[in-house]
Every structure is written in C-alpha cells, then in structure tokens.
C-alpha cells in the first residue's frame, strides 16, 4: 500500500482547500487510477506560503544515476523513514501533502480473482496523504519526486490490507508541512 489512488477534485478546489497557490503545470483531473511514476499534485510549504505543484510519484534518492537505477520507491514506511538513508533527510526537511479522493486496495476471492476496494472518506471529497519529496538530477534531467508515507492499517482496514497511507487531518497540515514547528513524527500513525 499505497499503489493506486484517485483524485477527482478540480485543481482550483484543491488549491482553495489547502490555501495553496497552484502551479500552471499540474496533472489533469479527474483521475480515477493514479499510478506510480505518474505526476501527482502535492502541497509544499516554504514558511507560510503553500504551493500546489506537480511531482513524479516514485521517490528518487540523490545517488540514483537514472530513474530506473534502483527499486521504485513509491511508499516510505513510517516506522523506518527516519533511519533509511533514502528517506531520512526528506522526512525531516521536505514533507508534503498529497491530495486524494480515495485509494485502492485489493483482496482475492476463493478462486484467486483480485477484487478492488475503494477506500474514501465518508463525509468529505478529499483527504491528504503524508508525503516526502526530493529534487533529483542526473545528466541534465531534473525531476521533483515524492513518496507516500504508510503505516500499519487501522482496525477497520486491516481485513483488507495490513498497510495504509498516513492520512493527515486538516488541523495537522501545518505541523506536517513544518509550518507549526517540530513534532510531525507523532502524525505517522493509522487514522482512527
């Protein structure tokens, strides 16, 4: 988890929701099957100025010589993010929020057929995944990349999958983005 998600809100609505200035080159919406290596919209903050900007979903550590130089890092485990060399610096200094309408998980039926589950908020059109980001450059190619932070699944989701994205509540967005000081690590837990 998380390997696919959807975003159906228009860019203007997402920008208003997060009080962010949108870039002109955001990926098109609605998107019902966002896949790894595609561009996603992410919210970053520099001081109190938030931006909604595109990033490639698939974190590239600075030592990768090309985008396919190592494993595709679409997720970062909350339990080890601060210790992993690929993620450590981004976890402390480059956190983002990745807007989504919901995400997908799959189970298998008795015959082994994959069954999709769409997990989304019951009372809202949007949620925010905790993310980390990194600028990567090699041989004249520059990409801004990101990964979704995951944690153990909540009790409600554990029957479907053992992991889930860290969902950051609106009141905690400033803390995750670094606008409200230190303490973002305490947000890396399953949603209730």
C-alpha positions as YAML, in Angstrom:
chain: A
units: angstrom
residues:
- id: 1
  name: UNK
  ca: [0.00, 0.00, 0.00]
- id: 2
  name: UNK
  ca: [-0.44, 2.57, -1.42]
- id: 3
  name: UNK
  ca: [-0.21, 1.60, -5.08]
- id: 4
  name: UNK
  ca: [-3.16, 3.37, -6.69]
- id: 5
  name: UNK
  ca: [-5.35, 6.31, -5.76]
- id: 6
  name: UNK
  ca: [-7.89, 8.72, -7.23]
- id: 7
  name: UNK
  ca: [-8.21, 12.49, -7.27]
- id: 8
  name: UNK
  ca: [-11.44, 13.92, -8.60]
- id: 9
  name: UNK
  ca: [-11.49, 17.49, -7.27]
- id: 10
  name: UNK
  ca: [-10.59, 20.29, -9.71]
- id: 11
  name: UNK
  ca: [-7.22, 21.96, -9.15]
- id: 12
  name: UNK
  ca: [-8.89, 25.20, -8.07]
- id: 13
  name: UNK
  ca: [-10.86, 23.40, -5.34]
- id: 14
  name: UNK
  ca: [-7.74, 21.61, -4.10]
- id: 15
  name: UNK
  ca: [-5.79, 24.87, -4.06]
- id: 16
  name: UNK
  ca: [-8.56, 26.56, -2.03]
- id: 17
  name: UNK
  ca: [-8.82, 23.62, 0.38]
- id: 18
  name: UNK
  ca: [-5.10, 23.72, 1.14]
- id: 19
  name: UNK
  ca: [-4.75, 27.52, 0.84]
- id: 20
  name: UNK
  ca: [-2.06, 26.93, -1.78]
- id: 21
  name: UNK
  ca: [-1.04, 28.72, -4.95]
- id: 22
  name: UNK
  ca: [-1.39, 26.28, -7.87]
- id: 23
  name: UNK
  ca: [1.34, 25.76, -10.46]
- id: 24
  name: UNK
  ca: [0.37, 26.08, -14.11]
- id: 25
  name: UNK
  ca: [1.60, 22.58, -14.98]
- id: 26
  name: UNK
  ca: [-0.48, 20.37, -12.68]
- id: 27
  name: UNK
  ca: [-1.56, 16.96, -13.95]
- id: 28
  name: UNK
  ca: [-5.10, 16.84, -15.40]
- id: 29
  name: UNK
  ca: [-8.06, 15.89, -13.20]
- id: 30
  name: UNK
  ca: [-10.25, 13.98, -12.59]
- id: 31
  name: UNK
  ca: [-8.01, 10.92, -12.39]
- id: 32
  name: UNK
  ca: [-9.51, 7.68, -11.18]
- id: 33
  name: UNK
  ca: [-6.41, 5.47, -11.35]
- id: 34
  name: UNK
  ca: [-3.25, 7.38, -10.43]
- id: 35
  name: UNK
  ca: [-0.30, 5.03, -10.88]
- id: 36
  name: UNK
  ca: [3.33, 5.10, -9.73]
- id: 37
  name: UNK
  ca: [5.70, 7.12, -11.97]
- id: 38
  name: UNK
  ca: [2.86, 9.45, -12.99]
- id: 39
  name: UNK
  ca: [2.85, 13.09, -11.93]
- id: 40
  name: UNK
  ca: [0.70, 13.94, -8.92]
- id: 41
  name: UNK
  ca: [-0.21, 17.27, -7.34]
- id: 42
  name: UNK
  ca: [1.44, 17.86, -3.97]
- id: 43
  name: UNK
  ca: [1.24, 20.65, -1.42]
- id: 44
  name: UNK
  ca: [4.54, 22.05, -0.14]
- id: 45
  name: UNK
  ca: [5.27, 24.94, 2.17]
- id: 46
  name: UNK
  ca: [8.05, 27.49, 2.33]
- id: 47
  name: UNK
  ca: [7.40, 29.38, 5.53]
- id: 48
  name: UNK
  ca: [3.70, 30.16, 5.35]
- id: 49
  name: UNK
  ca: [3.48, 30.16, 1.53]
- id: 50
  name: UNK
  ca: [1.94, 26.92, 0.29]
- id: 51
  name: UNK
  ca: [2.25, 25.72, -3.29]
- id: 52
  name: UNK
  ca: [0.31, 23.05, -5.16]
- id: 53
  name: UNK
  ca: [2.86, 21.64, -7.56]
- id: 54
  name: UNK
  ca: [3.48, 18.57, -9.71]
- id: 55
  name: UNK
  ca: [5.79, 15.77, -8.60]
- id: 56
  name: UNK
  ca: [6.64, 12.38, -10.02]
- id: 57
  name: UNK
  ca: [5.26, 9.64, -7.78]
- id: 58
  name: UNK
  ca: [8.30, 7.49, -7.16]
- id: 59
  name: UNK
  ca: [10.98, 8.91, -4.89]
- id: 60
  name: UNK
  ca: [14.48, 9.06, -6.40]
- id: 61
  name: UNK
  ca: [17.38, 9.16, -3.91]
- id: 62
  name: UNK
  ca: [20.18, 11.51, -4.91]
- id: 63
  name: UNK
  ca: [22.53, 8.60, -5.66]
- id: 64
  name: UNK
  ca: [20.35, 7.10, -8.42]
- id: 65
  name: UNK
  ca: [22.06, 7.71, -11.76]
- id: 66
  name: UNK
  ca: [18.78, 7.34, -13.70]
- id: 67
  name: UNK
  ca: [15.11, 6.94, -12.69]
- id: 68
  name: UNK
  ca: [15.35, 3.15, -13.09]
- id: 69
  name: UNK
  ca: [18.65, 2.77, -11.22]
- id: 70
  name: UNK
  ca: [17.10, 1.05, -8.21]
- id: 71
  name: UNK
  ca: [13.78, -0.08, -6.81]
- id: 72
  name: UNK
  ca: [10.73, 2.12, -7.37]
- id: 73
  name: UNK
  ca: [10.20, 3.88, -4.04]
- id: 74
  name: UNK
  ca: [6.53, 4.86, -4.09]
- id: 75
  name: UNK
  ca: [5.97, 4.41, -0.35]
- id: 76
  name: UNK
  ca: [8.03, 5.12, 2.76]
- id: 77
  name: UNK
  ca: [7.29, 3.16, 5.93]
- id: 78
  name: UNK
  ca: [6.58, 5.45, 8.89]
- id: 79
  name: UNK
  ca: [8.33, 3.01, 11.23]
- id: 80
  name: UNK
  ca: [11.68, 3.31, 9.45]
- id: 81
  name: UNK
  ca: [11.52, 6.58, 7.49]
- id: 82
  name: UNK
  ca: [13.87, 8.44, 9.84]
- id: 83
  name: UNK
  ca: [16.52, 5.69, 9.61]
- id: 84
  name: UNK
  ca: [16.53, 4.85, 5.90]
- id: 85
  name: UNK
  ca: [19.25, 6.76, 4.02]
- id: 86
  name: UNK
  ca: [16.93, 7.24, 1.03]
- id: 87
  name: UNK
  ca: [14.26, 8.99, 3.11]
- id: 88
  name: UNK
  ca: [15.94, 10.37, 6.26]
- id: 89
  name: UNK
  ca: [16.68, 13.92, 5.05]
- id: 90
  name: UNK
  ca: [13.35, 14.32, 3.26]
- id: 91
  name: UNK
  ca: [11.45, 13.14, 6.34]
- id: 92
  name: UNK
  ca: [12.95, 15.89, 8.42]
- id: 93
  name: UNK
  ca: [13.03, 18.74, 5.88]
- id: 94
  name: UNK
  ca: [10.90, 18.03, 2.79]
- id: 95
  name: UNK
  ca: [7.43, 16.89, 3.74]
- id: 96
  name: UNK
  ca: [4.39, 17.38, 1.53]
- id: 97
  name: UNK
  ca: [0.70, 16.59, 1.44]
- id: 98
  name: UNK
  ca: [-0.67, 14.58, -1.47]
- id: 99
  name: UNK
  ca: [-4.37, 15.34, -2.06]
- id: 100
  name: UNK
  ca: [-6.56, 12.35, -2.92]
- id: 101
  name: UNK
  ca: [-10.22, 11.45, -3.11]
- id: 102
  name: UNK
  ca: [-9.53, 7.87, -2.06]
- id: 103
  name: UNK
  ca: [-7.20, 4.92, -2.59]
- id: 104
  name: UNK
  ca: [-7.43, 1.33, -3.76]
- id: 105
  name: UNK
  ca: [-6.56, -1.99, -2.17]
- id: 106
  name: UNK
  ca: [-7.21, -5.48, -3.44]
- id: 107
  name: UNK
  ca: [-8.18, -8.79, -1.90]
- id: 108
  name: UNK
  ca: [-8.57, -12.18, -3.56]
- id: 109
  name: UNK
  ca: [-11.72, -14.27, -3.65]
- id: 110
  name: UNK
  ca: [-11.81, -18.07, -3.17]
- id: 111
  name: UNK
  ca: [-10.82, -18.57, -6.82]
- id: 112
  name: UNK
  ca: [-7.84, -16.20, -6.60]
- id: 113
  name: UNK
  ca: [-9.53, -13.42, -8.56]
- id: 114
  name: UNK
  ca: [-8.43, -9.93, -7.44]
- id: 115
  name: UNK
  ca: [-11.23, -7.76, -6.01]
- id: 116
  name: UNK
  ca: [-10.69, -3.99, -5.78]
- id: 117
  name: UNK
  ca: [-11.73, -1.94, -2.75]
- id: 118
  name: UNK
  ca: [-12.03, 1.83, -2.97]
- id: 119
  name: UNK
  ca: [-11.35, 3.45, 0.41]
- id: 120
  name: UNK
  ca: [-12.51, 7.05, 0.73]
- id: 121
  name: UNK
  ca: [-13.78, 9.45, 3.38]
- id: 122
  name: UNK
  ca: [-17.48, 9.15, 4.14]
- id: 123
  name: UNK
  ca: [-18.04, 12.83, 4.78]
- id: 124
  name: UNK
  ca: [-15.57, 14.63, 2.53]
- id: 125
  name: UNK
  ca: [-14.41, 14.78, -1.07]
- id: 126
  name: UNK
  ca: [-10.74, 14.86, -0.15]
- id: 127
  name: UNK
  ca: [-8.07, 13.59, 2.15]
- id: 128
  name: UNK
  ca: [-4.37, 14.33, 2.45]
- id: 129
  name: UNK
  ca: [-1.69, 11.66, 2.40]
- id: 130
  name: UNK
  ca: [1.54, 12.39, 4.25]
- id: 131
  name: UNK
  ca: [4.34, 12.54, 1.74]
- id: 132
  name: UNK
  ca: [8.02, 13.31, 1.39]
- id: 133
  name: UNK
  ca: [9.72, 14.81, -1.65]
- id: 134
  name: UNK
  ca: [13.11, 15.18, -3.27]
- id: 135
  name: UNK
  ca: [14.60, 17.06, -6.19]
- id: 136
  name: UNK
  ca: [16.69, 14.67, -8.29]
- id: 137
  name: UNK
  ca: [19.03, 15.50, -11.13]
- id: 138
  name: UNK
  ca: [21.36, 13.49, -13.36]
- id: 139
  name: UNK
  ca: [22.75, 14.06, -16.86]
- id: 140
  name: UNK
  ca: [20.70, 17.21, -17.36]
- id: 141
  name: UNK
  ca: [17.40, 15.61, -16.30]
- id: 142
  name: UNK
  ca: [15.74, 17.19, -13.27]
- id: 143
  name: UNK
  ca: [12.71, 15.71, -11.53]
- id: 144
  name: UNK
  ca: [10.84, 16.52, -8.35]
- id: 145
  name: UNK
  ca: [9.78, 13.20, -6.88]
- id: 146
  name: UNK
  ca: [7.69, 12.05, -3.95]
- id: 147
  name: UNK
  ca: [6.65, 9.03, -1.89]
- id: 148
  name: UNK
  ca: [3.58, 8.40, 0.24]
- id: 149
  name: UNK
  ca: [4.21, 7.65, 3.91]
- id: 150
  name: UNK
  ca: [2.50, 4.43, 5.04]
- id: 151
  name: UNK
  ca: [1.77, 2.85, 8.39]
- id: 152
  name: UNK
  ca: [0.08, -0.22, 9.83]
- id: 153
  name: UNK
  ca: [-3.57, -0.42, 8.80]
- id: 154
  name: UNK
  ca: [-6.30, 0.80, 11.11]
- id: 155
  name: UNK
  ca: [-8.57, -1.79, 12.67]
- id: 156
  name: UNK
  ca: [-11.27, -1.00, 10.10]
- id: 157
  name: UNK
  ca: [-8.92, -1.63, 7.14]
- id: 158
  name: UNK
  ca: [-6.81, -4.49, 8.49]
- id: 159
  name: UNK
  ca: [-9.13, -7.12, 6.99]
- id: 160
  name: UNK
  ca: [-8.40, -5.71, 3.52]
- id: 161
  name: UNK
  ca: [-4.68, -4.90, 3.79]
- id: 162
  name: UNK
  ca: [-2.02, -4.70, 6.51]
- id: 163
  name: UNK
  ca: [-0.76, -1.24, 5.45]
- id: 164
  name: UNK
  ca: [-2.38, 2.10, 4.64]
- id: 165
  name: UNK
  ca: [-1.28, 5.64, 3.80]
- id: 166
  name: UNK
  ca: [-0.79, 8.06, 6.66]
- id: 167
  name: UNK
  ca: [-3.78, 10.39, 6.37]
- id: 168
  name: UNK
  ca: [-3.14, 13.84, 7.85]
- id: 169
  name: UNK
  ca: [-6.15, 15.63, 9.35]
- id: 170
  name: UNK
  ca: [-6.67, 19.28, 8.29]
- id: 171
  name: UNK
  ca: [-5.78, 20.59, 11.76]
- id: 172
  name: UNK
  ca: [-2.42, 18.81, 11.45]
- id: 173
  name: UNK
  ca: [-1.48, 20.05, 7.96]
- id: 174
  name: UNK
  ca: [0.65, 22.92, 9.35]
- id: 175
  name: UNK
  ca: [2.56, 20.51, 11.60]
- id: 176
  name: UNK
  ca: [3.23, 18.01, 8.79]
- id: 177
  name: UNK
  ca: [4.34, 20.79, 6.42]
- id: 178
  name: UNK
  ca: [6.70, 22.23, 9.05]
- id: 179
  name: UNK
  ca: [4.75, 25.46, 9.50]
- id: 180
  name: UNK
  ca: [3.91, 24.71, 13.14]
- id: 181
  name: UNK
  ca: [7.35, 23.68, 14.39]
- id: 182
  name: UNK
  ca: [8.57, 20.22, 15.31]
- id: 183
  name: UNK
  ca: [6.57, 17.10, 16.14]
- id: 184
  name: UNK
  ca: [5.43, 15.77, 12.75]
- id: 185
  name: UNK
  ca: [6.62, 12.25, 13.67]
- id: 186
  name: UNK
  ca: [3.66, 11.85, 16.01]
- id: 187
  name: UNK
  ca: [1.32, 12.11, 12.99]
- id: 188
  name: UNK
  ca: [2.67, 8.92, 11.42]
- id: 189
  name: UNK
  ca: [0.02, 6.55, 12.73]
- id: 190
  name: UNK
  ca: [-3.12, 4.90, 11.38]
- id: 191
  name: UNK
  ca: [-6.22, 7.05, 11.07]
- id: 192
  name: UNK
  ca: [-8.86, 6.16, 13.67]
...
